[in-house]
C-alpha cells in the first residue's frame, strides 16, 4: 500500500472507456451472485473468483492449490489466481454495455456543450425524440423533384420539414418515422446517449470557445447562458479530457467486499443494495444484446435501451431518478451517490468520522473530594479499559509466564490485579467527552482515581466548561493508547491547562451552586450576637477566638493583617493601605482570605457569584494557572464546608405575601376599567389601549415587588440565596412565589395585556394556568428545535473557517481596525497595534494592563491589526490574529483559528431563543426584528430580510415625508445638495417606523426606517468596511442580548471568509472567465502578472457570500464534497480535472496524513 506521507496532491477527473477497462480484472457477464447449492461464487458473475480474487487466503476455487508457495500462480483447472482474500476489497470488474448510456451527474454539462435544454436532454434519454446528426445536401436536392411530383398534402408538408431541417434539430418520434420513410438516405438521426456521444466526439472545442467569446462580447440576447457554456468548454480545453467520456460504453463494477452478500441461517441471503442494482443492469443489458442480435423492431429495442439507461442511472444516483428503483418492500435502493453523501456516507462517516476502541460511558455524579485535574473512574470500567495494559504489566513483573496465563489471571480477577491496575493508572490520563461536543472544552483530560460504584465522578467546577450537570447526564471515557498520545493529552487537554474559554478569554471554570452559597455566607455582613470590634493581633488569634466560641463568623472585629492591599469593594476600585495594617473585618472573611494568593491582597467585601468569578479571572491573569488551580480547589472546599454549616434552606414559612398586594391589584383593576371605557367609547385606538394596559400592569408589578422586598428578611434564607447568585433564581422568581406573576408573553413573543394576578403560594386559576403554559410550551419546543439548528450552524461555521490556519508570522499589511476606548476595551485585548499609540510601538501585543495604561494616558482611539485586513493569501498571519484567547499568549504557527472561531460562535447557539422582539408590542409592526438563532442564520447566510429597511442611495436633505391616510403608506422625498438638484422618492410600506425627520441632512447609506438592512445594499453603496462592521455589530447584538460573550476576533475570521471572493465582470487579457467567482488573492496575483506584461487587467466585483456558498467555493474539492452537494461538487471537479493540494485539515484527515500545523 502506498505511504500516505508521499502523497502531495490528489486529482479527480473523468475516466475514459480505456481507463475503465484497464482497472478491470475481467468482464462480468452473468447477473448471478452465488450458487444456490454450493454457496460458492458463480463464474463470470458479480462475485466471480476469477475476476475479483479468491474468497479464501492463498486458495483457488477448486482446492487444487493451497498456501503461499505458488503466489501469483493461476489454477489451470478453475482459473483462480492464488492471492490473499483481501484483494476482493481492491479488484474491480466491468460490464460492457450493449449501447452507450449517459452518466446522470453530467447531464447539465452535456446539455450546455450541445446547447440543449435539460428537458431536451431528458427527452433524448427517454428515447422520445431524435437528434439530427448529419444531412446529405445532395440527397435533399434530389428529394425536391420527388416532392414536386407528390400529389397529397402530407408528402409536400414533409418536404417542407426536410428543407427546414438542420444539424442538432430535435425530431419527435412520429416526425422522424415519416421523414425516414419518405427520404430514407437524406439525413442521419439518432436517439438516446448514442446520439449525444456522436456529437460530443465530433465537437470542435476551440472553435466553439471562439464563437462563445464573440457572442459574449457582442452581448447577445442571453450572455449568461453563453458564459455558462464557455465555462464547460474551457474546462475540457484546459483539462485535456474528452467530452464524450461523459457517455459510458462500459461501467465499472466495484470490488465485492465493498458490496457484501451474507448467507444467513435458514438459507436466507442479506445483500447490499448495489448488488440488486448491478443485477438489473446485467439482466437488461443481456436482453438488449439478444434483441439487437435478433434484429428486433426499433420500438422494442428503444424500450430496452431506455430501461438500460434507467437501470444505470439508478446505480449512479437512484435518489434523483423520476421513478426510484425499489426492493420488494417498496424501499428505495441505495445507489453509489447515496453511499458517498450525507451523514452516513463514505466521506463523513468513514473518512472524517472514526470508530474508536477502548472507550466507555456512564452517568456522572459529583466528586467533591477530587482535585481539579482528577476524575473518579469506576473499577469495573477501568478493568475493561486498561485490560491490555494490565496483561502487559503482569508479564513485565513476571507474575505470568505467557500472555495466555496473564489473560486468565485477569479474567479470574486475582487479588493482585487491582494493585497492578493502580500501577498502570499512575500518571496516566483519560479523556472525558460530553456530547454534544460543541467546542474544544467538551473534551478534557483527567487523572483517573479508582472508585467503587458504576458512575463516573466529576469535579464540580469543570461542569460549566462541559455544560454538564448532575441530573442524569452521561459522559464518555476514552483512553489515549500510545505514550505520545498520553503526552499530548497531558500537555493540551488536561483540565488544569484549559482554564480560559477559547471564545472570550474569560475563565472557563467558575464557582457555582453550593460553593458560591458557602463563600457568600462566609463573607457576608450579617448581624451577630457577639460583642463587636474586638481587636486581634493577627488572623491566627482571631481564628482561635472563633474556635473557642468568643466570636462567630460574622462578628465585626479589628485584625492586624500586615502590609497588604485591602479591597473594600471589588476592583477596578483602588485598594487601601490601612494604618498599622489594621482592618475592620469578620472571621469569615479572614478564613476566606487565607486561601488567596498574596498578589490578590485582602478582600473585605461580600463575595457573590460575579465577585468570585472576577476574583478567579484576576488570579489567572496575575498569578498564573497553578495558583488559580489551588485557589479553585480551596474555594470548593470552603464553599461546601460553610454551605453545610450555614444550614441554608427555605420552607413555606419563609415566603411572605406583602399586605398591600390586594390593595394594589384593586387599584390596577380600577385604572384598567377607565382605559377600557375610553377604548369602547372610541376615544383611544387599539394601539394606545394596548400600550396603556402594559404600562398599568407593569407599574403595579413593580410596586408589589417593592413591597415584597420590604417584608422579606434581608438576611433570611431566600434573600441570601438570591443575593449570592448561587442559583439562576433572581428576585423575579421570588416575586412570582409570593407577589404576582404579572404580564406574560404569548408563543409569538407578544406581551399579553391580560396579567396573571395570582402567585404560586396562593395558586393559579385555571385560565391563568393556560396563559402561563403557552409560553412555557413554546420554550420547550424552541429548545428542541434549536439544538439541531444550532448544530447545523456550528458545522457551517467550522467548515467555512476550516482553511484559516496561522501560516506566517506577518503579512506586513499597513491597514488596521480603528477602535475607540474605553467602549471597545475588551475587544482590543489580545490584539497587536498597527501603529504607535502613546509609548507603545506598532507590533506591541495588547494585554489588560497595557490597555488600561493607554486609557490612563488619555488615548481615545487606537488602530490594531485585524483578521479583516490580513493579506495572507492562504490562512492568516500571527500579527493580524494576535493572541490565543485560551492561553493569553501570541498565537502559534499552525493553529486552526478558523475552526476555533466556528466553535466559539456556534457553541452558545442553543442559548439563542427563537423569538421575535416587538418594539411597542405591536405584533405585525414593520420595525419588528427577528432575534435569536434565525437572525444569526440570516446574517451568516446573508439572506435578504423579508422587509429590508431602505437606505439612502445618495447624500441629501429630507424635503418631505408624505403619508397616505387611506393606505398608511408613506413617501420620502430627498433632494440632492449638488448643483444638479436631483430628487429621489422612496416608497415606504404601512406601519413602518420612519427613522428620519424633515429637513434632516442625511449621508449615503443612512437607514430611512427602523429594521434590518440588506447587507448586499450596504456592500454596493458603502463598500467592504461598512459591510464587515454591520455584520459583526448585528451578530454581537444578538449574542449580547442572551449574555453570551464571543470575542470580535472570531467573527472577523468568519466575515473575512464571507468577503473572500470576487465575481469576474471582464476578463481583460487574462485567462479568467467572465461570470466566474474566484478567490480575491488569486485575482490580485493574476492582475499583477498581466499588468507586469503590459496587458489589460481583468475587472471584478467583490462578492458577499453566505456560509454555505463560501464553503462550496473553497479551493479543495475534497473539503467541499464532504460538506454538501457532493454530486455537484465532484462532477464539476471531475470536468475541470481539479487538483487538491492537501493544504487544509479535512483533506489531510481523509487520506490519513498528519494535519498541517498540528503539534
XYZ file of C-alpha atoms in Angstrom, residues 350-959:
610
model
C -15.749 6.673 7.294
C -13.180 9.242 6.178
C -13.906 12.094 8.605
C -15.515 10.069 11.399
C -13.551 7.332 13.091
C -14.779 4.453 15.239
C -12.787 4.254 18.479
C -11.878 1.330 20.691
C -11.091 1.409 24.439
C -13.940 3.687 25.404
C -16.854 3.519 27.816
C -19.704 5.689 29.049
C -21.617 6.150 32.258
C -23.698 8.609 34.245
C -21.753 11.383 36.017
C -22.019 12.313 39.701
C -20.232 14.981 41.759
C -16.860 14.161 43.290
C -16.285 16.913 45.890
C -13.104 15.279 47.176
C -11.398 15.300 43.754
C -8.725 17.750 42.639
C -9.364 19.842 39.541
C -7.347 17.524 37.276
C -8.876 14.292 38.613
C -11.939 12.194 37.857
C -13.364 9.161 39.603
C -13.331 6.081 37.348
C -15.406 3.025 38.384
C -13.225 -0.036 38.987
C -15.237 -2.205 36.602
C -14.854 0.329 33.798
C -11.123 0.784 34.421
C -10.701 -3.015 34.498
C -12.142 -3.297 30.967
C -10.480 -0.187 29.523
C -6.966 -0.980 30.747
C -7.076 -4.789 30.404
C -4.270 -4.973 27.747
C -2.027 -2.711 29.860
C -2.657 -4.876 32.950
C -1.715 -8.012 30.969
C 1.478 -6.234 29.832
C 2.400 -5.301 33.418
C 1.790 -8.868 34.625
C 4.249 -10.087 32.014
C 6.776 -7.320 32.842
C 6.722 -8.241 36.560
C 6.820 -11.959 35.644
C 3.599 -12.636 37.561
C 2.611 -14.686 34.487
C 4.778 -16.679 32.098
C 2.750 -16.153 28.923
C 0.115 -13.739 27.571
C -2.496 -16.539 27.830
C -1.667 -17.109 31.510
C -1.839 -13.361 32.176
C -5.195 -13.154 30.407
C -6.540 -16.000 32.556
C -5.363 -14.176 35.712
C -7.188 -11.052 34.595
C -10.374 -12.957 33.789
C -10.228 -14.721 37.188
C -9.725 -11.303 38.792
C -6.901 -12.374 41.099
C -6.260 -10.045 44.035
C -3.026 -8.692 42.577
C -4.921 -7.415 39.512
C -6.142 -4.308 41.369
C -2.636 -3.408 42.568
C -1.340 -3.780 39.020
C -4.260 -1.660 37.754
C -3.295 1.105 40.228
C 0.258 0.940 38.899
C -0.998 1.134 35.283
C -3.098 4.205 36.087
C -0.188 6.055 37.729
C 0.398 9.322 35.808
C -1.925 8.183 33.015
C -4.782 10.356 31.815
C -8.160 9.533 30.296
C -10.292 11.787 28.107
C -13.814 12.677 29.175
C -16.232 13.793 26.463
C -19.747 15.125 26.983
C -21.987 15.070 23.924
C -22.855 17.249 22.120
C -19.199 18.167 21.629
C -19.808 21.777 20.614
C -16.377 23.219 21.361
C -12.859 22.351 22.467
C -13.653 22.287 26.170
C -16.174 19.455 25.683
C -13.217 17.013 25.674
C -10.725 17.294 28.550
C -8.123 15.022 30.135
C -8.110 13.910 33.783
C -6.019 11.663 36.014
C -8.318 8.724 36.903
C -8.864 7.649 40.516
C -10.385 4.213 41.089
C -13.744 4.323 42.884
C -16.485 1.887 43.808
C -19.850 2.014 42.053
C -20.748 2.437 38.411
C -20.939 6.226 37.956
C -18.084 8.472 36.827
C -17.181 11.124 39.405
C -16.528 14.610 38.035
C -15.035 17.669 39.732
C -17.937 20.120 40.284
C -16.027 23.122 38.927
C -15.438 21.699 35.425
C -19.180 21.295 34.833
C -19.514 24.791 33.311
C -16.872 24.037 30.653
C -18.610 20.760 29.747
C -22.068 22.383 30.087
C -22.877 19.363 32.269
C -24.936 18.917 35.407
C -25.687 16.009 37.691
C -29.274 15.291 36.690
C -28.591 12.143 34.676
C -26.028 13.453 32.161
C -23.727 10.843 30.657
C -20.087 11.165 29.641
C -17.809 9.018 27.516
C -14.312 7.922 28.596
C -11.562 7.453 26.005
C -8.082 6.062 26.618
C -5.123 7.629 24.721
C -3.210 4.448 23.900
C 0.344 5.393 22.924
C 2.930 7.255 25.030
C 2.885 10.144 22.535
C -0.906 10.364 22.780
C -0.628 10.424 26.583
C 1.973 13.229 26.446
C -0.149 15.252 24.044
C -3.267 14.801 26.183
C -1.380 15.932 29.303
C 0.032 18.975 27.505
C -3.054 20.138 25.628
C -6.175 18.599 27.152
C -5.539 18.425 30.901
C -8.295 20.361 32.666
C -5.771 22.478 34.598
C -4.393 23.741 31.249
C -7.814 24.780 29.944
C -8.828 27.399 32.486
C -9.673 30.080 29.895
C -12.580 29.938 27.463
C -11.314 29.999 23.838
C -14.320 32.096 22.765
C -13.741 35.042 25.091
C -10.574 34.553 27.135
C -12.665 34.576 30.338
C -12.230 31.800 32.930
C -13.954 28.621 31.782
C -14.130 27.458 35.381
C -16.111 29.496 37.866
C -17.713 28.605 41.217
C -21.444 27.970 41.301
C -24.253 26.434 43.396
C -23.264 25.483 46.984
C -19.676 26.683 46.514
C -20.959 30.210 45.855
C -23.517 29.963 48.647
C -20.877 28.866 51.181
C -18.372 31.552 50.174
C -21.063 34.254 50.214
C -22.311 33.149 53.620
C -18.713 33.199 54.892
C -18.004 36.752 53.693
C -21.447 38.381 54.082
C -22.175 41.216 56.524
C -24.728 39.655 58.854
C -25.979 40.666 62.305
C -24.088 38.958 65.156
C -25.000 38.390 68.791
C -21.348 38.545 69.908
C -19.608 41.752 71.038
C -18.251 43.621 68.025
C -14.970 45.455 67.296
C -12.680 43.312 69.374
C -9.045 43.790 68.374
C -6.740 40.872 67.472
C -3.013 40.959 66.803
C -3.243 38.643 63.795
C -5.594 36.314 61.948
C -4.485 33.246 63.960
C -5.602 34.864 67.212
C -8.959 35.729 65.641
C -9.427 32.134 64.436
C -8.548 30.863 67.923
C -11.213 33.126 69.440
C -13.739 31.838 66.883
C -12.874 28.219 67.709
C -13.297 28.987 71.416
C -16.760 30.437 70.691
C -15.987 34.031 71.763
C -16.904 35.390 68.336
C -18.863 33.955 65.416
C -18.225 34.085 61.666
C -19.962 37.440 61.179
C -18.872 39.373 64.256
C -17.188 42.679 63.315
C -13.587 42.548 64.540
C -10.370 44.518 64.035
C -7.392 42.435 62.907
C -3.811 43.370 62.117
C -3.058 41.817 58.707
C 0.271 43.454 57.881
C 1.231 45.448 54.793
C -1.419 44.062 52.407
C -3.621 45.862 49.890
C -7.192 45.892 51.186
C -10.143 45.981 48.770
C -13.334 47.243 50.421
C -15.195 46.965 47.108
C -14.485 44.813 44.047
C -11.870 46.090 41.512
C -11.383 48.239 39.442
C -11.530 50.439 42.586
C -8.110 51.187 44.051
C -7.032 49.231 47.172
C -6.453 50.843 50.571
C -3.389 50.523 52.799
C -4.753 50.877 56.366
C -2.627 52.477 59.052
C -0.598 49.990 61.095
C -2.110 47.207 58.929
C -5.346 47.135 60.946
C -8.602 46.408 59.163
C -12.190 46.041 60.353
C -13.488 42.723 59.043
C -15.081 39.409 60.108
C -13.663 35.980 60.934
C -15.454 34.584 57.887
C -13.514 36.962 55.630
C -10.271 36.145 57.461
C -10.891 32.428 56.750
C -11.639 33.144 53.086
C -8.624 35.431 52.594
C -6.305 32.754 53.944
C -6.740 30.820 50.685
C -5.970 33.808 48.415
C -2.509 34.171 46.842
C -0.583 37.170 48.190
C -0.797 39.346 44.997
C -4.616 39.409 45.282
C -4.495 41.325 48.571
C -7.236 41.221 51.207
C -10.875 41.111 50.046
C -13.057 42.862 52.601
C -16.453 42.662 50.897
C -19.209 40.049 50.370
C -18.238 37.656 47.607
C -21.260 36.757 45.488
C -21.037 34.766 42.244
C -19.889 37.619 39.968
C -17.295 38.755 42.520
C -15.920 35.202 42.818
C -15.763 34.897 39.018
C -13.890 38.223 38.767
C -11.522 37.070 41.543
C -10.721 33.844 39.645
C -10.087 35.863 36.457
C -7.777 38.251 38.332
C -5.883 35.340 39.881
C -5.489 33.731 36.463
C -4.041 36.892 34.903
C -1.777 37.887 37.820
C -0.758 34.616 39.491
C -0.930 32.052 36.659
C -2.586 28.665 36.181
C -1.033 26.741 39.070
C -2.051 29.300 41.730
C -5.545 29.508 40.208
C -5.980 25.726 40.382
C -5.045 25.742 44.092
C -7.393 28.691 44.715
C -10.297 26.920 42.981
C -9.797 23.709 44.952
C -9.602 25.667 48.227
C -12.659 27.710 47.229
C -14.575 24.486 46.562
C -13.554 23.078 49.959
C -14.564 26.227 51.860
C -17.787 26.630 49.884
C -19.035 23.118 50.624
C -17.924 23.290 54.265
C -19.698 26.544 55.093
C -22.747 25.931 52.893
C -23.255 22.869 55.094
C -22.613 24.804 58.326
C -24.967 27.607 57.287
C -27.880 25.169 57.041
C -29.457 27.441 54.434
C -32.729 26.090 53.065
C -36.210 27.536 52.858
C -39.706 26.456 53.742
C -43.197 27.759 53.051
C -42.954 29.822 56.245
C -40.098 31.839 54.763
C -42.324 33.066 51.928
C -44.252 36.221 52.909
C -47.091 37.854 50.989
C -46.997 41.698 51.014
C -50.056 43.014 52.933
C -50.629 45.754 50.325
C -50.888 43.233 47.492
C -54.708 43.118 47.204
C -54.984 46.910 47.505
C -52.515 47.474 44.644
C -54.278 44.903 42.419
C -57.632 46.619 43.055
C -56.013 49.942 42.140
C -54.744 48.410 38.891
C -58.179 46.997 38.023
C -59.727 50.437 38.532
C -57.265 52.052 36.128
C -57.860 49.279 33.580
C -61.619 49.809 33.760
C -61.144 53.506 32.946
C -58.956 52.671 29.918
C -61.488 50.045 28.725
C -64.294 52.622 28.916
C -62.285 55.100 26.801
C -61.480 52.382 24.261
C -65.087 51.210 23.867
C -66.200 54.843 23.526
C -63.764 55.225 20.627
C -61.649 57.835 22.428
C -58.399 55.831 22.073
C -57.108 53.471 19.372
C -56.281 49.807 19.948
C -52.533 50.578 19.940
C -52.988 53.248 22.643
C -55.226 50.925 24.691
C -52.645 48.137 24.433
C -49.771 50.426 25.476
C -51.679 51.787 28.479
C -52.647 48.260 29.633
C -48.998 47.172 29.556
C -47.890 50.312 31.413
C -50.546 49.940 34.150
C -49.765 46.311 34.988
C -46.001 46.809 34.684
C -46.225 49.617 37.248
C -48.436 47.543 39.608
C -45.994 44.590 39.324
C -43.052 46.839 40.213
C -44.901 48.309 43.218
C -45.770 44.826 44.543
C -42.095 43.831 44.047
C -41.036 46.841 46.131
C -43.457 45.953 48.921
C -42.277 42.331 48.858
C -38.651 43.403 49.375
C -39.770 45.344 52.451
C -41.406 42.302 54.093
C -38.634 39.786 53.316
C -35.790 39.404 55.828
C -32.645 40.738 54.055
C -30.580 38.083 55.862
C -33.185 35.347 55.567
C -32.580 32.185 53.587
C -34.423 33.322 50.443
C -32.661 36.674 50.123
C -29.290 35.063 50.915
C -29.767 32.595 48.041
C -30.873 35.376 45.668
C -28.105 37.832 46.626
C -25.363 35.193 46.440
C -26.181 34.245 42.831
C -25.747 30.582 43.770
C -28.742 29.621 41.644
C -30.327 31.002 38.474
C -33.119 32.443 40.626
C -33.420 36.227 40.625
C -35.842 38.400 42.582
C -38.270 37.998 39.661
C -38.762 34.340 40.675
C -39.314 35.307 44.336
C -41.916 37.842 43.194
C -43.789 35.051 41.398
C -43.708 32.900 44.554
C -45.458 35.324 46.874
C -46.198 38.519 44.957
C -47.690 38.482 41.452
C -46.776 36.595 38.265
C -47.570 39.669 36.161
C -47.529 40.047 32.389
C -46.549 37.089 30.242
C -45.559 36.654 26.612
C -47.594 34.696 24.088
C -45.988 31.957 21.953
C -45.357 34.577 19.245
C -43.407 36.681 21.752
C -46.014 39.432 22.056
C -46.789 40.617 25.606
C -50.355 39.662 26.594
C -52.317 42.595 28.050
C -54.073 40.237 30.496
C -51.860 39.720 33.596
C -51.677 36.660 35.845
C -52.596 38.239 39.190
C -52.130 35.120 41.336
C -48.837 33.754 42.659
C -47.535 30.248 43.263
C -48.111 30.413 47.030
C -51.819 31.161 46.639
C -52.203 29.048 43.485
C -53.174 29.941 39.896
C -56.679 29.953 38.463
C -57.473 27.597 35.566
C -57.386 30.294 32.883
C -54.141 31.668 34.364
C -52.535 28.242 34.041
C -53.448 28.209 30.333
C -51.930 31.658 29.778
C -48.757 30.682 31.643
C -48.431 27.280 29.948
C -48.478 28.506 26.342
C -45.250 30.479 26.642
C -43.527 27.667 28.566
C -44.533 25.055 25.972
C -43.211 27.319 23.228
C -39.932 27.500 25.146
C -39.637 23.698 25.314
C -40.335 23.336 21.599
C -37.857 26.069 20.715
C -35.147 24.377 22.746
C -35.544 21.034 20.980
C -35.651 22.709 17.557
C -32.720 24.940 18.441
C -30.436 22.013 19.174
C -30.499 20.725 15.573
C -30.372 24.205 14.017
C -27.539 25.256 16.306
C -25.569 22.121 15.416
C -26.001 22.802 11.696
C -24.908 26.426 12.190
C -21.788 25.274 14.052
C -20.987 22.803 11.267
C -21.229 25.502 8.581
C -19.130 27.918 10.648
C -16.401 25.329 11.242
C -16.425 24.318 7.566
C -16.131 27.965 6.478
C -13.178 28.519 8.801
C -11.522 25.170 8.094
C -8.827 26.602 5.825
C -7.990 29.542 8.134
C -4.751 28.327 9.707
C -1.954 30.557 11.032
C 0.510 30.154 8.151
C 3.000 33.016 8.578
C 4.349 35.456 11.130
C 3.471 38.757 9.457
C 1.699 39.681 6.205
C 3.079 43.274 6.501
C -0.257 44.930 5.810
C -0.451 48.662 6.529
C -4.213 48.574 7.207
C -5.832 48.132 10.581
C -9.058 48.387 12.545
C -9.797 51.659 14.345
C -11.054 51.045 17.886
C -12.500 53.504 20.357
C -11.501 53.347 24.009
C -12.956 52.559 26.501
C -16.066 51.293 24.609
C -14.076 48.577 22.784
C -11.667 47.803 25.626
C -12.499 44.089 25.837
C -12.262 43.661 22.054
C -8.850 45.379 21.897
C -7.252 42.999 24.427
C -5.251 40.286 22.672
C -4.602 42.330 19.523
C -1.430 43.835 18.083
C -1.030 47.574 17.489
C -0.959 48.552 13.815
C 0.524 51.973 14.577
C 2.139 53.691 17.541
C -0.148 54.544 20.489
C 1.384 56.599 23.309
C 4.614 54.905 24.393
C 3.653 51.561 22.762
C 5.177 50.956 19.344
C 3.475 49.243 16.412
C 3.651 45.453 16.779
C 3.027 45.513 20.553
C 0.656 42.855 21.878
C -2.056 44.498 23.988
C -2.959 42.953 27.325
C -5.256 44.276 30.065
C -2.534 46.266 31.832
C -1.336 47.894 28.621
C -4.880 48.839 27.538
C -5.543 50.342 30.988
C -2.265 52.282 30.730
C -3.348 53.673 27.324
C -6.700 54.690 28.834
C -4.956 56.358 31.782
C -2.750 58.360 29.377
C -5.885 59.796 27.741
C -5.739 57.938 24.403
C -9.253 57.612 22.953
C -8.554 55.683 19.722
C -6.085 53.035 18.650
C -5.521 51.231 15.350
C -4.966 47.494 15.709
C -4.238 44.612 13.349
C -7.320 42.561 12.483
C -8.117 39.350 10.562
C -10.346 41.523 8.319
C -7.289 43.193 6.807
C -4.873 40.249 6.711
C -3.135 39.924 3.325
C -2.003 36.291 3.743
C -3.022 34.511 0.548
C -3.708 31.268 2.412
C -4.695 31.196 6.062
C -3.863 34.126 8.325
C -0.774 35.703 9.913
C 0.162 35.846 13.610
C 0.194 39.646 13.781
C -3.298 40.095 12.345
C -4.767 37.474 14.676
C -2.992 38.485 17.876
C -3.071 36.308 20.965
C -4.655 32.939 21.646
C -7.520 33.782 23.995
C -7.273 30.363 25.654
C -3.673 30.963 26.800
C -3.202 34.745 26.656
C -0.004 34.301 24.626
C 0.712 35.051 20.966
C -0.988 32.532 18.681
C 1.337 29.790 17.464
C 2.024 28.974 13.825
C -0.225 26.189 12.561
C -3.107 26.948 14.933
C -6.511 26.216 13.367
C -8.049 29.572 14.303
C -10.906 29.181 11.791
C -12.165 26.019 13.494
C -11.730 27.775 16.848
C -13.820 30.709 15.583
C -16.568 28.387 14.310
C -16.773 26.609 17.670
C -16.724 29.885 19.620
C -19.636 31.330 17.619
C -21.659 28.119 17.335
C -21.327 26.847 20.923
C -23.675 29.453 22.517
C -26.215 28.797 19.724
C -28.560 26.723 21.880
C -28.935 29.697 24.235
C -30.368 31.813 21.433
C -34.135 31.619 21.643
C -36.264 31.632 18.524
C -38.381 34.587 19.481
C -39.460 37.886 17.990
C -38.748 41.181 19.662
C -41.610 43.605 19.279
C -40.914 47.285 19.704
C -44.020 48.691 21.336
C -45.542 45.214 21.366
C -47.374 45.618 18.038
C -47.205 42.147 16.534
C -47.215 42.982 12.850
C -45.227 46.205 13.054
C -42.758 46.517 10.183
C -39.983 47.515 12.580
C -40.137 44.179 14.433
C -36.864 42.333 14.060
C -36.334 38.623 14.399
C -33.794 37.784 17.069
C -32.102 34.633 18.248
C -30.949 31.803 16.061
C -32.994 32.719 12.945
C -31.419 36.182 12.949
C -27.906 34.742 13.319
C -28.638 32.332 10.468
C -29.936 35.145 8.240
C -26.793 37.220 8.876
C -24.334 34.394 8.236
C -26.185 33.214 5.116
C -26.658 36.869 4.023
C -30.378 36.413 3.446
C -32.266 39.497 2.328
C -34.649 40.433 5.202
C -38.355 39.981 4.460
C -38.904 43.726 4.837
C -35.426 45.193 4.473
C -35.156 48.800 5.624
C -34.332 51.018 2.613
C -31.158 53.108 2.845
C -30.357 56.421 1.178
C -28.590 55.882 -2.132
C -27.293 59.484 -2.205
C -26.474 62.211 0.310
C -29.044 64.979 0.594
C -31.760 66.708 2.631
C -35.147 65.226 3.523
C -37.572 67.609 1.799
